[in-house]
Amino acid sequence: MDYQTYETARLRLRLTNAGDAELTHRLYNTQEFLQFVGDRSLNTAEDALEYLKNRAFPQIEKLGYGNYTVILKENGEKIGSCGLYHREGVAVVDIGFALLPQYYGRSYGYEAAKVILDAGFRDFGLQEISALTVQENLASRKLIEKLGLTFRKKLFIPNDPEELLYYLITKEEWQSRA
């Protein structure tokens, strides 16, 4: 299968591969990820690789999309991830994003998420895209709302005790923003 890569003015996004295990390990162990998303017990890069093999790669193989590694065009540095995910207990594909803390506040998250939302509607034929976050994650909520997703309800997903805020945008809503 020929997988799409995406570019913005400052970023390149490509599907995550085994070479991104160290980045995944670092991302999933940031204070913010642990606080707002949860501990995935990725204590080593090897744990992260197993996680990718069991969670990310099967979705990519099945659907052609999933987790994308976010890379700075200027120097090739991997700074985070952004993707479209099928989650148990959620009917609509959701967008997620995470950056290493030293890259916060530079609009990289918005830039990456915007191109992935566009790809979801244009390249993958999605009609709706959701986003999930916890009430306390103000930065995530701000980014989700800046992207045009609107709060719809609170919900719980299987195997997660945390109440989540559920946001949604339709293809028509997205196109009207362009």
mmCIF file of C-alpha atoms in Angstrom:
data_model
loop_
_atom_site.group_PDB
_atom_site.id
_atom_site.type_symbol
_atom_site.label_atom_id
_atom_site.label_comp_id
_atom_site.label_asym_id
_atom_site.label_seq_id
_atom_site.Cartn_x
_atom_site.Cartn_y
_atom_site.Cartn_z
ATOM 1 C CA MET A 1 0.000 0.000 0.000
ATOM 2 C CA ASP A 2 1.268 3.465 -0.886
ATOM 3 C CA TYR A 3 1.016 5.631 2.207
ATOM 4 C CA GLN A 4 0.563 9.366 1.999
ATOM 5 C CA THR A 5 2.854 11.845 3.683
ATOM 6 C CA TYR A 6 1.718 15.384 4.378
ATOM 7 C CA GLU A 7 3.551 18.689 4.494
ATOM 8 C CA THR A 8 2.882 22.117 5.861
ATOM 9 C CA ALA A 9 5.101 25.180 5.681
ATOM 10 C CA ARG A 10 7.184 23.923 8.626
ATOM 11 C CA LEU A 11 6.309 20.268 9.113
ATOM 12 C CA ARG A 12 6.349 16.889 7.424
ATOM 13 C CA LEU A 13 4.007 14.178 8.685
ATOM 14 C CA ARG A 14 4.486 10.532 7.785
ATOM 15 C CA LEU A 15 2.942 7.379 9.147
ATOM 16 C CA THR A 16 4.689 6.218 12.288
ATOM 17 C CA ASN A 17 7.059 3.285 11.857
ATOM 18 C CA ALA A 18 9.313 1.110 14.024
ATOM 19 C CA GLY A 19 12.030 3.779 13.890
ATOM 20 C CA ASP A 20 9.748 6.061 15.925
ATOM 21 C CA ALA A 21 9.719 3.874 19.045
ATOM 22 C CA GLU A 22 12.106 6.156 20.945
ATOM 23 C CA LEU A 23 9.961 9.212 20.140
ATOM 24 C CA THR A 24 6.849 7.303 21.257
ATOM 25 C CA HIS A 25 8.589 6.372 24.500
ATOM 26 C CA ARG A 26 9.521 10.012 25.136
ATOM 27 C CA LEU A 27 6.063 11.379 24.211
ATOM 28 C CA TYR A 28 4.116 8.896 26.309
ATOM 29 C CA ASN A 29 6.238 9.661 29.354
ATOM 30 C CA THR A 30 5.940 13.450 29.344
ATOM 31 C CA GLN A 31 4.277 14.919 32.408
ATOM 32 C CA GLU A 32 1.360 16.175 30.298
ATOM 33 C CA PHE A 33 0.727 12.840 28.583
ATOM 34 C CA LEU A 34 0.807 10.956 31.860
ATOM 35 C CA GLN A 35 -1.496 13.523 33.496
ATOM 36 C CA PHE A 36 -4.039 14.000 30.728
ATOM 37 C CA VAL A 37 -3.977 10.757 28.729
ATOM 38 C CA GLY A 38 -2.653 8.179 31.138
ATOM 39 C CA ASP A 39 0.239 5.852 31.815
ATOM 40 C CA ARG A 40 0.640 3.297 29.032
ATOM 41 C CA SER A 41 3.553 1.632 30.915
ATOM 42 C CA LEU A 42 6.030 2.354 28.142
ATOM 43 C CA ASN A 43 9.141 2.231 30.305
ATOM 44 C CA THR A 44 11.598 1.625 27.474
ATOM 45 C CA ALA A 45 11.817 2.164 23.718
ATOM 46 C CA GLU A 46 11.286 -1.599 23.390
ATOM 47 C CA ASP A 47 7.977 -1.277 25.279
ATOM 48 C CA ALA A 48 7.026 1.537 22.906
ATOM 49 C CA LEU A 49 7.861 -0.608 19.874
ATOM 50 C CA GLU A 50 5.624 -3.412 21.170
ATOM 51 C CA TYR A 51 2.859 -0.877 21.793
ATOM 52 C CA LEU A 52 3.192 0.398 18.208
ATOM 53 C CA LYS A 53 3.181 -3.156 16.836
ATOM 54 C CA ASN A 54 0.041 -4.047 18.794
ATOM 55 C CA ARG A 55 -1.920 -0.790 18.555
ATOM 56 C CA ALA A 56 -0.757 1.586 15.817
ATOM 57 C CA PHE A 57 0.506 -0.648 13.023
ATOM 58 C CA PRO A 58 -2.587 -2.898 12.757
ATOM 59 C CA GLN A 59 -4.845 0.137 12.234
ATOM 60 C CA ILE A 60 -2.463 1.574 9.626
ATOM 61 C CA GLU A 61 -2.399 -1.758 7.774
ATOM 62 C CA LYS A 62 -6.178 -2.129 7.910
ATOM 63 C CA LEU A 63 -7.271 1.446 7.140
ATOM 64 C CA GLY A 64 -4.264 3.163 5.564
ATOM 65 C CA TYR A 65 -4.174 5.849 8.229
ATOM 66 C CA GLY A 66 -3.484 6.153 11.922
ATOM 67 C CA ASN A 67 -0.624 7.722 13.845
ATOM 68 C CA TYR A 68 1.660 10.161 12.005
ATOM 69 C CA THR A 69 5.066 11.271 13.209
ATOM 70 C CA VAL A 70 5.488 15.052 13.142
ATOM 71 C CA ILE A 71 8.904 16.135 11.831
ATOM 72 C CA LEU A 72 10.433 19.603 11.515
ATOM 73 C CA LYS A 73 11.284 20.255 7.867
ATOM 74 C CA GLU A 74 14.184 22.555 8.769
ATOM 75 C CA ASN A 75 16.268 19.899 10.536
ATOM 76 C CA GLY A 76 14.442 16.562 10.368
ATOM 77 C CA GLU A 77 13.839 16.441 14.121
ATOM 78 C CA LYS A 78 10.897 14.355 15.296
ATOM 79 C CA ILE A 79 8.794 16.528 17.605
ATOM 80 C CA GLY A 80 5.540 14.661 18.162
ATOM 81 C CA SER A 81 2.653 12.733 16.707
ATOM 82 C CA CYS A 82 -0.786 13.423 15.338
ATOM 83 C CA GLY A 83 -3.283 11.010 13.921
ATOM 84 C CA LEU A 84 -6.725 9.607 13.325
ATOM 85 C CA TYR A 85 -7.745 6.758 15.600
ATOM 86 C CA HIS A 86 -10.483 4.160 15.861
ATOM 87 C CA ARG A 87 -11.106 3.807 19.593
ATOM 88 C CA GLU A 88 -13.187 1.187 21.316
ATOM 89 C CA GLY A 89 -16.457 2.662 22.490
ATOM 90 C CA VAL A 90 -16.302 5.670 20.144
ATOM 91 C CA ALA A 91 -18.349 5.481 16.941
ATOM 92 C CA VAL A 92 -16.504 8.274 15.116
ATOM 93 C CA VAL A 93 -12.783 8.328 14.282
ATOM 94 C CA ASP A 94 -11.012 10.764 16.567
ATOM 95 C CA ILE A 95 -8.026 13.014 16.106
ATOM 96 C CA GLY A 96 -5.258 13.022 18.663
ATOM 97 C CA PHE A 97 -1.993 14.903 18.999
ATOM 98 C CA ALA A 98 1.011 15.082 21.286
ATOM 99 C CA LEU A 99 4.191 17.135 21.129
ATOM 100 C CA LEU A 100 7.366 17.044 23.149
ATOM 101 C CA PRO A 101 7.141 19.888 25.704
ATOM 102 C CA GLN A 102 9.979 21.944 24.225
ATOM 103 C CA TYR A 103 7.800 22.465 21.118
ATOM 104 C CA TYR A 104 4.696 23.766 22.905
ATOM 105 C CA GLY A 105 3.466 27.255 22.110
ATOM 106 C CA ARG A 106 4.705 27.419 18.515
ATOM 107 C CA SER A 107 1.446 26.367 16.776
ATOM 108 C CA TYR A 108 2.980 23.088 15.580
ATOM 109 C CA GLY A 109 0.065 21.159 17.083
ATOM 110 C CA TYR A 110 -2.471 23.247 15.192
ATOM 111 C CA GLU A 111 -0.486 23.014 11.961
ATOM 112 C CA ALA A 112 -0.207 19.214 12.201
ATOM 113 C CA ALA A 113 -3.804 18.633 13.303
ATOM 114 C CA LYS A 114 -5.177 20.886 10.568
ATOM 115 C CA VAL A 115 -3.460 18.900 7.813
ATOM 116 C CA ILE A 116 -4.542 15.586 9.358
ATOM 117 C CA LEU A 117 -8.171 16.741 9.656
ATOM 118 C CA ASP A 118 -8.095 17.799 6.021
ATOM 119 C CA ALA A 119 -6.615 14.421 5.025
ATOM 120 C CA GLY A 120 -9.286 12.586 6.993
ATOM 121 C CA PHE A 121 -12.043 14.246 5.036
ATOM 122 C CA ARG A 122 -10.322 14.512 1.635
ATOM 123 C CA ASP A 123 -8.166 11.379 1.393
ATOM 124 C CA PHE A 124 -9.910 8.892 3.674
ATOM 125 C CA GLY A 125 -13.538 9.773 3.021
ATOM 126 C CA LEU A 126 -14.489 10.403 6.625
ATOM 127 C CA GLN A 127 -17.765 12.280 7.136
ATOM 128 C CA GLU A 128 -17.162 13.190 10.795
ATOM 129 C CA ILE A 129 -14.110 13.438 13.034
ATOM 130 C CA SER A 130 -14.237 13.623 16.801
ATOM 131 C CA ALA A 131 -11.769 14.602 19.502
ATOM 132 C CA LEU A 132 -11.578 13.457 23.113
ATOM 133 C CA THR A 133 -9.930 15.159 26.046
ATOM 134 C CA VAL A 134 -10.299 15.556 29.765
ATOM 135 C CA GLN A 135 -11.841 18.666 31.315
ATOM 136 C CA GLU A 136 -8.513 19.716 32.879
ATOM 137 C CA ASN A 137 -6.527 19.687 29.628
ATOM 138 C CA LEU A 138 -7.079 23.317 28.706
ATOM 139 C CA ALA A 139 -4.389 23.408 26.004
ATOM 140 C CA SER A 140 -5.932 20.444 24.203
ATOM 141 C CA ARG A 141 -9.432 21.887 24.481
ATOM 142 C CA LYS A 142 -8.223 25.211 23.082
ATOM 143 C CA LEU A 143 -6.577 23.503 20.100
ATOM 144 C CA ILE A 144 -9.622 21.295 19.429
ATOM 145 C CA GLU A 145 -11.886 24.340 19.432
ATOM 146 C CA LYS A 146 -9.471 26.346 17.253
ATOM 147 C CA LEU A 147 -9.708 23.511 14.708
ATOM 148 C CA GLY A 148 -13.478 24.030 14.606
ATOM 149 C CA LEU A 149 -14.656 20.990 16.550
ATOM 150 C CA THR A 150 -17.527 21.723 18.901
ATOM 151 C CA PHE A 151 -18.283 20.185 22.265
ATOM 152 C CA ARG A 152 -21.156 17.689 22.042
ATOM 153 C CA LYS A 153 -21.257 15.683 25.286
ATOM 154 C CA LYS A 154 -19.371 14.024 28.114
ATOM 155 C CA LEU A 155 -18.713 10.294 27.905
ATOM 156 C CA PHE A 156 -16.749 7.330 29.191
ATOM 157 C CA ILE A 157 -14.929 4.848 26.965
ATOM 158 C CA PRO A 158 -14.204 1.201 27.821
ATOM 159 C CA ASN A 159 -11.284 0.582 30.190
ATOM 160 C CA ASP A 160 -10.920 4.270 31.052
ATOM 161 C CA PRO A 161 -12.329 5.575 34.345
ATOM 162 C CA GLU A 162 -11.923 9.231 33.314
ATOM 163 C CA GLU A 163 -14.886 11.225 32.052
ATOM 164 C CA LEU A 164 -14.026 12.654 28.636
ATOM 165 C CA LEU A 165 -15.249 15.658 26.693
ATOM 166 C CA TYR A 166 -16.416 14.658 23.215
ATOM 167 C CA TYR A 167 -16.027 17.146 20.355
ATOM 168 C CA LEU A 168 -17.091 16.727 16.733
ATOM 169 C CA ILE A 169 -16.793 18.328 13.312
ATOM 170 C CA THR A 170 -18.517 17.194 10.128
ATOM 171 C CA LYS A 171 -17.031 17.289 6.650
ATOM 172 C CA GLU A 172 -19.475 20.051 5.717
ATOM 173 C CA GLU A 173 -18.497 22.132 8.751
ATOM 174 C CA TRP A 174 -14.809 21.648 7.905
ATOM 175 C CA GLN A 175 -15.297 22.638 4.262
ATOM 176 C CA SER A 176 -17.251 25.751 5.227
ATOM 177 C CA ARG A 177 -14.227 26.913 7.279
ATOM 178 C CA ALA A 178 -11.873 26.736 4.277
#
